[in-house]
Coordinates of C-alpha atoms and ligand atoms in Angstrom, one line a residue:
M1 CA -27.3 -43.3 -1.2
D2 CA -29.0 -43.7 -4.5
A3 CA -27.2 -42.2 -7.5
I4 CA -28.5 -38.8 -8.4
D5 CA -30.5 -38.8 -11.5
D6 CA -29.0 -35.8 -13.5
S7 CA -30.1 -37.2 -16.8
A8 CA -32.2 -34.1 -17.5
L9 CA -29.6 -31.6 -16.6
M10 CA -27.6 -30.1 -19.5
F11 CA -23.9 -30.8 -18.7
V12 CA -21.9 -27.8 -18.0
T13 CA -19.8 -29.2 -15.2
Q14 CA -18.8 -32.2 -13.0
R15 CA -20.5 -32.3 -9.8
P16 CA -19.7 -34.5 -6.8
Q17 CA -22.4 -37.0 -5.7
V18 CA -23.9 -35.1 -3.0
M19 CA -27.4 -33.6 -2.8
F20 CA -27.6 -30.5 -0.4
V21 CA -30.9 -30.1 1.2
R22 CA -30.5 -27.5 4.1
G23 CA -28.1 -24.8 5.1
E24 CA -27.4 -22.8 8.2
G25 CA -24.8 -20.2 8.6
S26 CA -21.5 -21.8 7.7
W27 CA -23.0 -25.2 7.5
L28 CA -24.7 -27.3 4.7
Y29 CA -26.5 -30.6 5.3
D30 CA -26.9 -33.5 2.8
D31 CA -30.1 -35.7 2.3
A32 CA -28.4 -38.2 4.6
G33 CA -28.2 -35.4 7.3
R34 CA -24.3 -35.1 7.0
A35 CA -23.0 -31.6 7.9
Y36 CA -20.3 -29.8 5.7
L37 CA -18.4 -26.6 6.8
D38 CA -18.9 -24.5 3.9
F39 CA -16.0 -22.1 2.8
V40 CA -17.2 -21.8 -0.8
Q41 CA -20.6 -20.2 0.3
G42 CA -22.0 -20.4 -3.3
W43 CA -18.9 -18.9 -4.8
A44 CA -18.6 -15.9 -2.2
V45 CA -22.3 -15.4 -2.7
N46 CA -23.8 -16.1 0.8
A47 CA -22.5 -13.0 2.4
L48 CA -24.2 -13.8 5.6
G49 CA -24.0 -17.5 5.5
H50 CA -26.8 -20.0 4.7
S51 CA -30.6 -18.8 5.4
P52 CA -29.5 -16.1 7.9
A53 CA -32.6 -14.8 10.0
V54 CA -32.1 -11.2 8.7
L55 CA -32.5 -12.3 5.0
R56 CA -35.3 -14.8 5.7
E57 CA -37.2 -12.2 7.4
A58 CA -36.7 -9.5 4.6
L59 CA -37.5 -12.1 2.0
T60 CA -40.8 -13.2 3.7
A61 CA -41.9 -9.8 4.7
Q62 CA -41.6 -8.6 1.0
A63 CA -43.1 -11.8 -0.4
T64 CA -46.4 -11.1 1.7
R65 CA -46.4 -7.6 -0.1
V66 CA -45.5 -7.5 -3.7
W67 CA -42.9 -9.6 -5.7
N68 CA -42.7 -8.0 -9.3
V69 CA -44.3 -5.0 -10.6
S70 CA -42.2 -4.7 -14.0
P71 CA -39.0 -2.5 -14.1
A72 CA -41.4 0.0 -15.9
Y73 CA -42.8 0.9 -12.4
Y74 CA -41.3 2.1 -9.2
N75 CA -41.1 -0.2 -6.2
E76 CA -39.9 0.8 -2.7
P77 CA -37.3 -1.7 -2.2
M78 CA -35.4 -0.9 -5.4
C79 CA -35.3 2.9 -4.7
R80 CA -34.2 2.2 -1.3
L81 CA -31.4 -0.1 -2.2
A82 CA -30.1 2.3 -5.0
T83 CA -30.2 5.1 -2.3
Q84 CA -28.1 3.0 0.0
L85 CA -25.7 2.0 -2.7
A86 CA -25.4 5.4 -4.1
R87 CA -24.8 6.9 -0.5
L88 CA -22.1 4.3 0.3
S89 CA -20.2 4.5 -3.2
G90 CA -20.5 8.1 -4.0
L91 CA -21.5 7.1 -7.5
E92 CA -24.9 8.6 -8.1
R93 CA -26.8 6.3 -10.3
V94 CA -27.5 2.7 -10.0
F95 CA -29.1 0.0 -12.4
F96 CA -29.8 -3.4 -10.9
A97 CA -29.3 -6.7 -12.8
N98 CA -29.6 -10.5 -12.0
S99 CA -26.3 -11.6 -12.3
G100 CA -22.6 -10.3 -12.4
A101 CA -22.2 -10.9 -16.0
E102 CA -25.2 -8.9 -16.8
A103 CA -24.1 -6.0 -14.8
N104 CA -20.6 -6.1 -16.5
E105 CA -22.3 -6.3 -19.9
G106 CA -24.3 -3.3 -18.9
A107 CA -21.0 -1.7 -17.9
I108 CA -19.4 -2.4 -21.3
K109 CA -22.5 -0.9 -22.9
L110 CA -22.5 2.3 -20.9
A111 CA -18.8 2.9 -21.4
R112 CA -19.3 2.3 -25.3
K113 CA -22.3 4.7 -25.1
W114 CA -20.4 7.3 -23.3
G115 CA -17.4 6.8 -25.6
A116 CA -19.8 7.4 -28.5
L117 CA -21.0 10.6 -27.1
E118 CA -18.1 12.1 -25.3
R119 CA -15.0 10.6 -27.1
R120 CA -15.9 10.8 -30.8
G121 CA -16.9 7.2 -30.9
A122 CA -14.1 5.6 -29.0
Y123 CA -15.3 2.0 -28.1
E124 CA -12.1 0.1 -27.1
I125 CA -12.0 -1.1 -23.5
V126 CA -8.6 -2.2 -22.1
V127 CA -8.8 -5.4 -20.0
F128 CA -6.2 -7.7 -18.3
E129 CA -4.9 -11.2 -18.9
G130 CA -6.3 -13.6 -16.4
A131 CA -9.5 -11.5 -15.9
F132 CA -12.8 -12.9 -15.3
H133 CA -16.0 -10.8 -16.1
G134 CA -18.5 -13.4 -16.8
R135 CA -20.1 -15.8 -19.3
T136 CA -22.0 -13.7 -21.8
L137 CA -20.5 -13.4 -25.2
A138 CA -19.3 -9.8 -24.3
T139 CA -18.1 -10.7 -20.8
M140 CA -16.4 -13.7 -22.1
S141 CA -14.6 -11.6 -24.8
A142 CA -13.4 -9.2 -22.1
S143 CA -12.1 -12.0 -19.9
G144 CA -8.5 -13.1 -20.2
K145 CA -9.0 -16.8 -19.3
P146 CA -6.3 -18.7 -21.4
A147 CA -8.7 -21.6 -21.6
W148 CA -11.5 -19.5 -23.4
G149 CA -9.0 -18.4 -26.1
G150 CA -10.6 -20.2 -29.1
L151 CA -14.1 -20.6 -27.7
F152 CA -17.3 -19.1 -29.2
E153 CA -15.6 -17.4 -32.0
P154 CA -15.9 -14.6 -33.3
K155 CA -15.6 -12.9 -29.9
V156 CA -17.1 -9.5 -29.5
P157 CA -14.4 -7.0 -30.8
G158 CA -13.3 -4.0 -29.0
F159 CA -11.1 -5.5 -26.1
V160 CA -7.5 -4.7 -25.8
R161 CA -5.7 -7.0 -23.6
V162 CA -2.6 -6.2 -21.5
P163 CA -0.5 -8.3 -19.1
H164 CA -2.0 -8.1 -15.3
G165 CA -0.6 -5.3 -13.2
D166 CA 1.6 -3.9 -16.1
L167 CA 1.1 -0.2 -16.1
A168 CA 3.6 0.7 -19.0
R169 CA 1.6 -2.0 -21.1
L170 CA -1.5 -0.5 -20.3
E171 CA -0.6 3.1 -21.1
R172 CA 0.8 1.9 -24.4
A173 CA -2.5 0.4 -25.1
M174 CA -4.4 3.4 -24.6
G175 CA -5.2 5.7 -27.5
P176 CA -7.9 7.9 -29.2
G177 CA -10.1 4.8 -29.6
T178 CA -10.2 3.9 -25.9
C179 CA -13.2 4.6 -23.9
A180 CA -12.4 2.7 -20.7
V181 CA -10.1 0.5 -18.7
M182 CA -11.7 -2.4 -17.0
L183 CA -10.4 -4.8 -14.1
E184 CA -11.0 -6.4 -10.9
P185 CA -9.2 -5.1 -8.0
I186 CA -8.5 -8.7 -7.2
Q187 CA -8.6 -11.4 -9.8
G188 CA -10.6 -14.0 -7.9
E189 CA -11.1 -16.7 -10.5
A190 CA -7.5 -16.5 -11.6
G191 CA -6.6 -17.6 -8.0
V192 CA -6.9 -14.5 -6.0
L193 CA -4.4 -12.4 -7.4
P194 CA -4.5 -8.8 -6.0
V195 CA -2.9 -5.8 -7.6
P196 CA -1.0 -3.5 -5.1
T197 CA -3.0 -0.6 -4.1
A198 CA -0.5 1.9 -5.7
F199 CA -1.1 -0.1 -9.2
L200 CA -5.0 0.7 -8.5
R201 CA -4.1 4.5 -7.8
D202 CA -1.7 4.6 -10.8
V203 CA -4.6 3.2 -13.1
R204 CA -6.9 5.9 -11.7
A205 CA -4.5 8.7 -12.3
L206 CA -3.8 7.5 -15.8
T207 CA -7.4 7.0 -16.8
Q208 CA -8.0 10.5 -15.7
R209 CA -5.0 11.9 -17.6
H210 CA -6.3 10.2 -20.7
G211 CA -9.9 11.2 -20.0
V212 CA -11.1 7.7 -20.2
L213 CA -13.5 5.7 -17.7
L214 CA -12.4 3.3 -15.1
I215 CA -14.6 0.3 -14.8
L216 CA -14.0 -1.7 -11.4
D217 CA -15.7 -5.2 -11.5
E218 CA -16.1 -5.8 -7.8
I219 CA -18.6 -8.6 -8.4
Q220 CA -16.5 -10.9 -6.0
T221 CA -14.8 -8.2 -3.9
G222 CA -17.5 -5.8 -3.0
V223 CA -20.1 -5.6 -0.3
G224 CA -17.6 -6.2 2.5
R225 CA -15.8 -9.4 1.1
T226 CA -12.4 -7.6 1.6
G227 CA -13.1 -6.0 4.9
R228 CA -14.2 -2.7 3.3
M229 CA -17.6 -2.0 1.7
F230 CA -15.8 -1.8 -1.6
C231 CA -12.2 -3.1 -2.5
Y232 CA -11.3 0.2 -4.1
E233 CA -11.7 2.1 -0.7
H234 CA -8.2 0.3 0.3
A235 CA -6.5 2.4 -2.3
C236 CA -8.5 5.6 -1.7
I237 CA -9.9 5.8 -5.2
R238 CA -13.3 5.9 -6.8
P239 CA -14.1 4.3 -10.3
D240 CA -16.4 6.0 -12.7
I241 CA -18.4 2.7 -13.1
L242 CA -18.7 0.0 -10.6
T243 CA -20.2 -3.6 -10.8
L244 CA -21.4 -5.5 -7.9
G245 CA -23.1 -9.0 -7.7
K246 CA -22.6 -12.1 -5.7
G247 CA -22.7 -11.1 -2.1
L248 CA -25.0 -8.0 -2.8
G249 CA -28.0 -10.5 -2.8
G250 CA -26.6 -12.6 0.1
G251 CA -27.7 -15.6 -2.1
V252 CA -30.3 -14.4 -4.3
P253 CA -29.8 -13.3 -7.9
L254 CA -29.1 -9.6 -7.6
A255 CA -26.4 -7.5 -9.2
A256 CA -25.9 -4.0 -9.7
L257 CA -24.2 -1.5 -12.2
L258 CA -23.2 2.0 -10.5
A259 CA -22.0 5.0 -12.4
R260 CA -21.1 8.6 -11.9
E261 CA -23.8 11.1 -12.7
E262 CA -22.0 12.5 -15.8
V263 CA -21.4 9.0 -17.1
S264 CA -24.9 7.8 -16.8
V265 CA -25.8 8.3 -20.5
F266 CA -28.4 5.5 -21.1
E267 CA -31.4 6.7 -22.9
V268 CA -34.7 5.1 -23.1
G269 CA -34.5 1.6 -24.6
D270 CA -30.8 1.2 -24.2
Q271 CA -30.8 -1.0 -21.0
G272 CA -33.4 -2.9 -19.2
G273 CA -34.7 -6.4 -18.3
T274 CA -37.6 -8.1 -17.0
F275 CA -36.5 -8.9 -13.5
N276 CA -34.4 -6.0 -12.9
G277 CA -34.9 -4.2 -9.8
N278 CA -37.7 -6.5 -8.6
P279 CA -38.8 -6.0 -5.0
L280 CA -38.3 -9.4 -3.7
M281 CA -34.6 -9.4 -4.6
S282 CA -34.1 -5.7 -3.7
A283 CA -35.6 -6.2 -0.3
V284 CA -33.0 -8.9 0.3
G285 CA -30.1 -6.6 -1.0
C286 CA -31.2 -3.9 1.4
A287 CA -31.0 -6.2 4.4
V288 CA -27.6 -7.4 3.2
V289 CA -26.4 -3.7 2.8
E290 CA -27.9 -2.6 6.2
T291 CA -26.2 -5.6 8.0
V292 CA -22.6 -5.1 6.4
S293 CA -22.8 -1.3 7.1
R294 CA -23.6 -1.7 10.7
P295 CA -21.0 -0.5 13.3
G296 CA -18.3 -3.3 13.8
F297 CA -19.2 -5.5 11.1
L298 CA -16.3 -4.7 8.6
E299 CA -13.9 -4.7 11.6
Q300 CA -15.0 -8.2 12.3
V301 CA -14.4 -9.2 8.6
R302 CA -10.8 -7.7 8.8
A303 CA -10.2 -9.4 12.1
N304 CA -11.5 -12.8 10.9
G305 CA -9.6 -12.5 7.5
A306 CA -6.3 -11.7 9.4
C307 CA -6.9 -14.8 11.7
L308 CA -8.0 -17.1 8.5
A309 CA -4.6 -15.8 6.7
H310 CA -2.6 -16.5 9.9
R311 CA -3.9 -19.9 10.3
L312 CA -3.4 -20.7 6.8
R313 CA 0.3 -19.5 6.9
E314 CA 0.8 -21.6 9.9
L315 CA -0.4 -24.5 8.0
A316 CA 1.5 -23.7 4.9
R317 CA 4.7 -23.7 7.3
T318 CA 3.9 -27.0 8.9
L319 CA 2.9 -28.7 5.6
A320 CA 5.7 -27.0 3.4
L321 CA 3.0 -25.3 1.1
G322 CA 3.3 -22.1 -0.7
E323 CA 2.0 -18.5 -0.5
V324 CA -1.1 -17.2 1.3
R325 CA -2.5 -14.2 -0.3
G326 CA -5.7 -12.2 -0.5
Q327 CA -7.7 -9.6 1.5
G328 CA -10.4 -9.8 4.2
L329 CA -12.3 -13.2 3.7
L330 CA -11.2 -13.7 0.3
V331 CA -7.9 -15.7 0.6
A332 CA -5.7 -18.3 -1.6
L333 CA -3.4 -20.8 -0.4
D334 CA -0.8 -22.2 -3.1
L335 CA -0.3 -26.0 -2.9
L336 CA 2.8 -25.8 -5.1
R337 CA 1.7 -29.0 -6.9
P338 CA -1.4 -29.6 -9.0
I339 CA -3.3 -31.4 -6.5
G340 CA -6.2 -28.8 -5.9
G341 CA -8.8 -31.0 -7.3
E342 CA -7.8 -34.0 -5.2
V343 CA -7.7 -32.0 -2.1
V344 CA -11.2 -30.5 -2.8
S345 CA -12.5 -34.2 -3.0
A346 CA -10.6 -35.3 0.1
A347 CA -12.0 -32.2 1.9
L348 CA -15.6 -33.1 0.8
E349 CA -15.1 -36.6 2.3
R350 CA -14.1 -35.0 5.5
G351 CA -17.1 -32.6 5.6
L352 CA -15.4 -29.5 4.2
L353 CA -16.2 -27.4 1.0
V354 CA -13.2 -25.5 -0.4
N355 CA -12.7 -24.5 -4.1
A356 CA -9.7 -24.8 -6.2
P357 CA -9.8 -22.0 -8.9
R358 CA -6.4 -23.2 -10.3
P359 CA -4.9 -26.8 -10.2
A360 CA -2.3 -25.6 -7.5
S361 CA -4.3 -23.2 -5.4
L362 CA -7.3 -23.4 -3.1
R363 CA -9.6 -20.4 -2.5
F364 CA -11.4 -19.6 0.9
M365 CA -14.4 -17.3 0.7
P366 CA -16.5 -18.1 4.0
A367 CA -19.6 -16.4 5.2
L368 CA -18.5 -12.7 6.1
N369 CA -19.7 -13.8 9.8
V370 CA -17.9 -16.9 10.0
S371 CA -16.7 -17.7 13.5
R372 CA -13.1 -18.4 15.0
A373 CA -14.2 -21.8 15.8
E374 CA -15.3 -22.5 12.3
I375 CA -12.0 -21.2 11.2
D376 CA -10.2 -23.7 13.4
T377 CA -12.4 -26.4 12.3
M378 CA -11.7 -25.7 8.6
I379 CA -8.0 -25.8 9.2
E380 CA -8.1 -29.0 10.9
R381 CA -10.1 -30.6 8.2
L382 CA -7.9 -29.1 5.5
A383 CA -4.7 -30.3 7.3
A384 CA -6.2 -33.9 7.3
S385 CA -7.3 -33.6 3.7
I386 CA -3.9 -32.6 2.4
A387 CA -2.2 -35.1 4.4
A388 CA -4.6 -37.8 2.8
V389 CA -3.8 -36.6 -0.7
R390 CA 0.0 -36.8 0.1
G391 CA -0.5 -40.2 1.4
I392 CA 0.4 -39.3 5.1
P393 CA -1.6 -41.2 7.6
Ligands
PLP401 N1 -16.8 -10.7 -12.4 C1 -16.3 -11.3 -11.4 C2 -15.1 -10.7 -10.8 C3 -16.6 -12.7 -10.9 O1 -15.9 -13.2 -10.0 C4 -17.6 -13.3 -11.6 C5 -18.3 -14.5 -11.0 O2 -17.4 -15.4 -10.4 C6 -18.5 -12.7 -12.4 C7 -18.0 -11.4 -12.9 C8 -19.8 -13.1 -13.2 O3 -20.8 -13.1 -12.1 P1 -22.2 -14.1 -12.4 O4 -21.6 -15.6 -12.2 O5 -23.0 -13.7 -11.2 O6 -22.5 -13.8 -13.8

């Protein structure tokens, strides 16, 4: 294969020398026709796998009607998707965005506006160590990735950081200047670190007691990923503000900011964006949400998630690896040694795509409709990849 000419691309990350040209379900194909089993799926984005018929049909049908009418006008798919999400979440108002970071940026702005109006100018948001909320300046400031400590200073002020899962420190960090607490129910980028459901319930109770907002970032965990439409359902709570992205668009750029009616305090000019709520992306979002809401779909996600975790635990026992954790089809395996990057490369050579969010852990986020046979194939290829890295023939 000729070397890929990336000389015109701004360097932001190291990519392997593979050019993907086609995808179908759980499989990607390179320009030499080689197949790769994809357990990354665009970082948990392709909820229904690559190019599923239901999304191709929604996209092409909408493409023949209208693509963009400007967010200053109504369009039918935007209104339909907002209604679907409001009904499913119980949060009455929806604003559409193009990326998770943009939805979170909107959540931060909404909480600050609410604090200005309802809590005597309170603007501080309590966030957690290890959190990942995106790559805009405010969302990087809200994130707790250790490597970002000194980057792009000065950061946006107003974020108070506490240790992940520490309720006592959270309570101590809250005061008259606090308008919200913001967290991911499972810290995906930090290596799939869930908080116990009891912790989520405690945070909900604490925020209610202090009269501040609870913002849940479900960019990674939302839209069926954990076996419920929204991860917070496992804890039987509801946030005041919710952000969705990734799987919501099934692979197209679509994200959403949802809020309770009383918290939806934006006024004209506060929030907007050229592409927001465009009919093309919204039509795809409607088809994703309709599919994930079909009877039996989420049961299947839970069953396949349990199967994936079980097979990974068997592998961990056989190969003396570490913990398997996660929920639904967002699962991590600890490798106990910092060989994640090497395993990812060895897996690519064997036609398997997995991701190492941390040097010593792997993350699995297949299509929500992945099959048992594909899970079996993944385990076989992963076992061979780990053995190769360890020098076992
Ligand atoms: N929040 C969480 C929890 C995420 O996992 C991500 C992306 O990985 C983001 C926000 C940012 O989303 P995007 O990359 O679409 O801006």
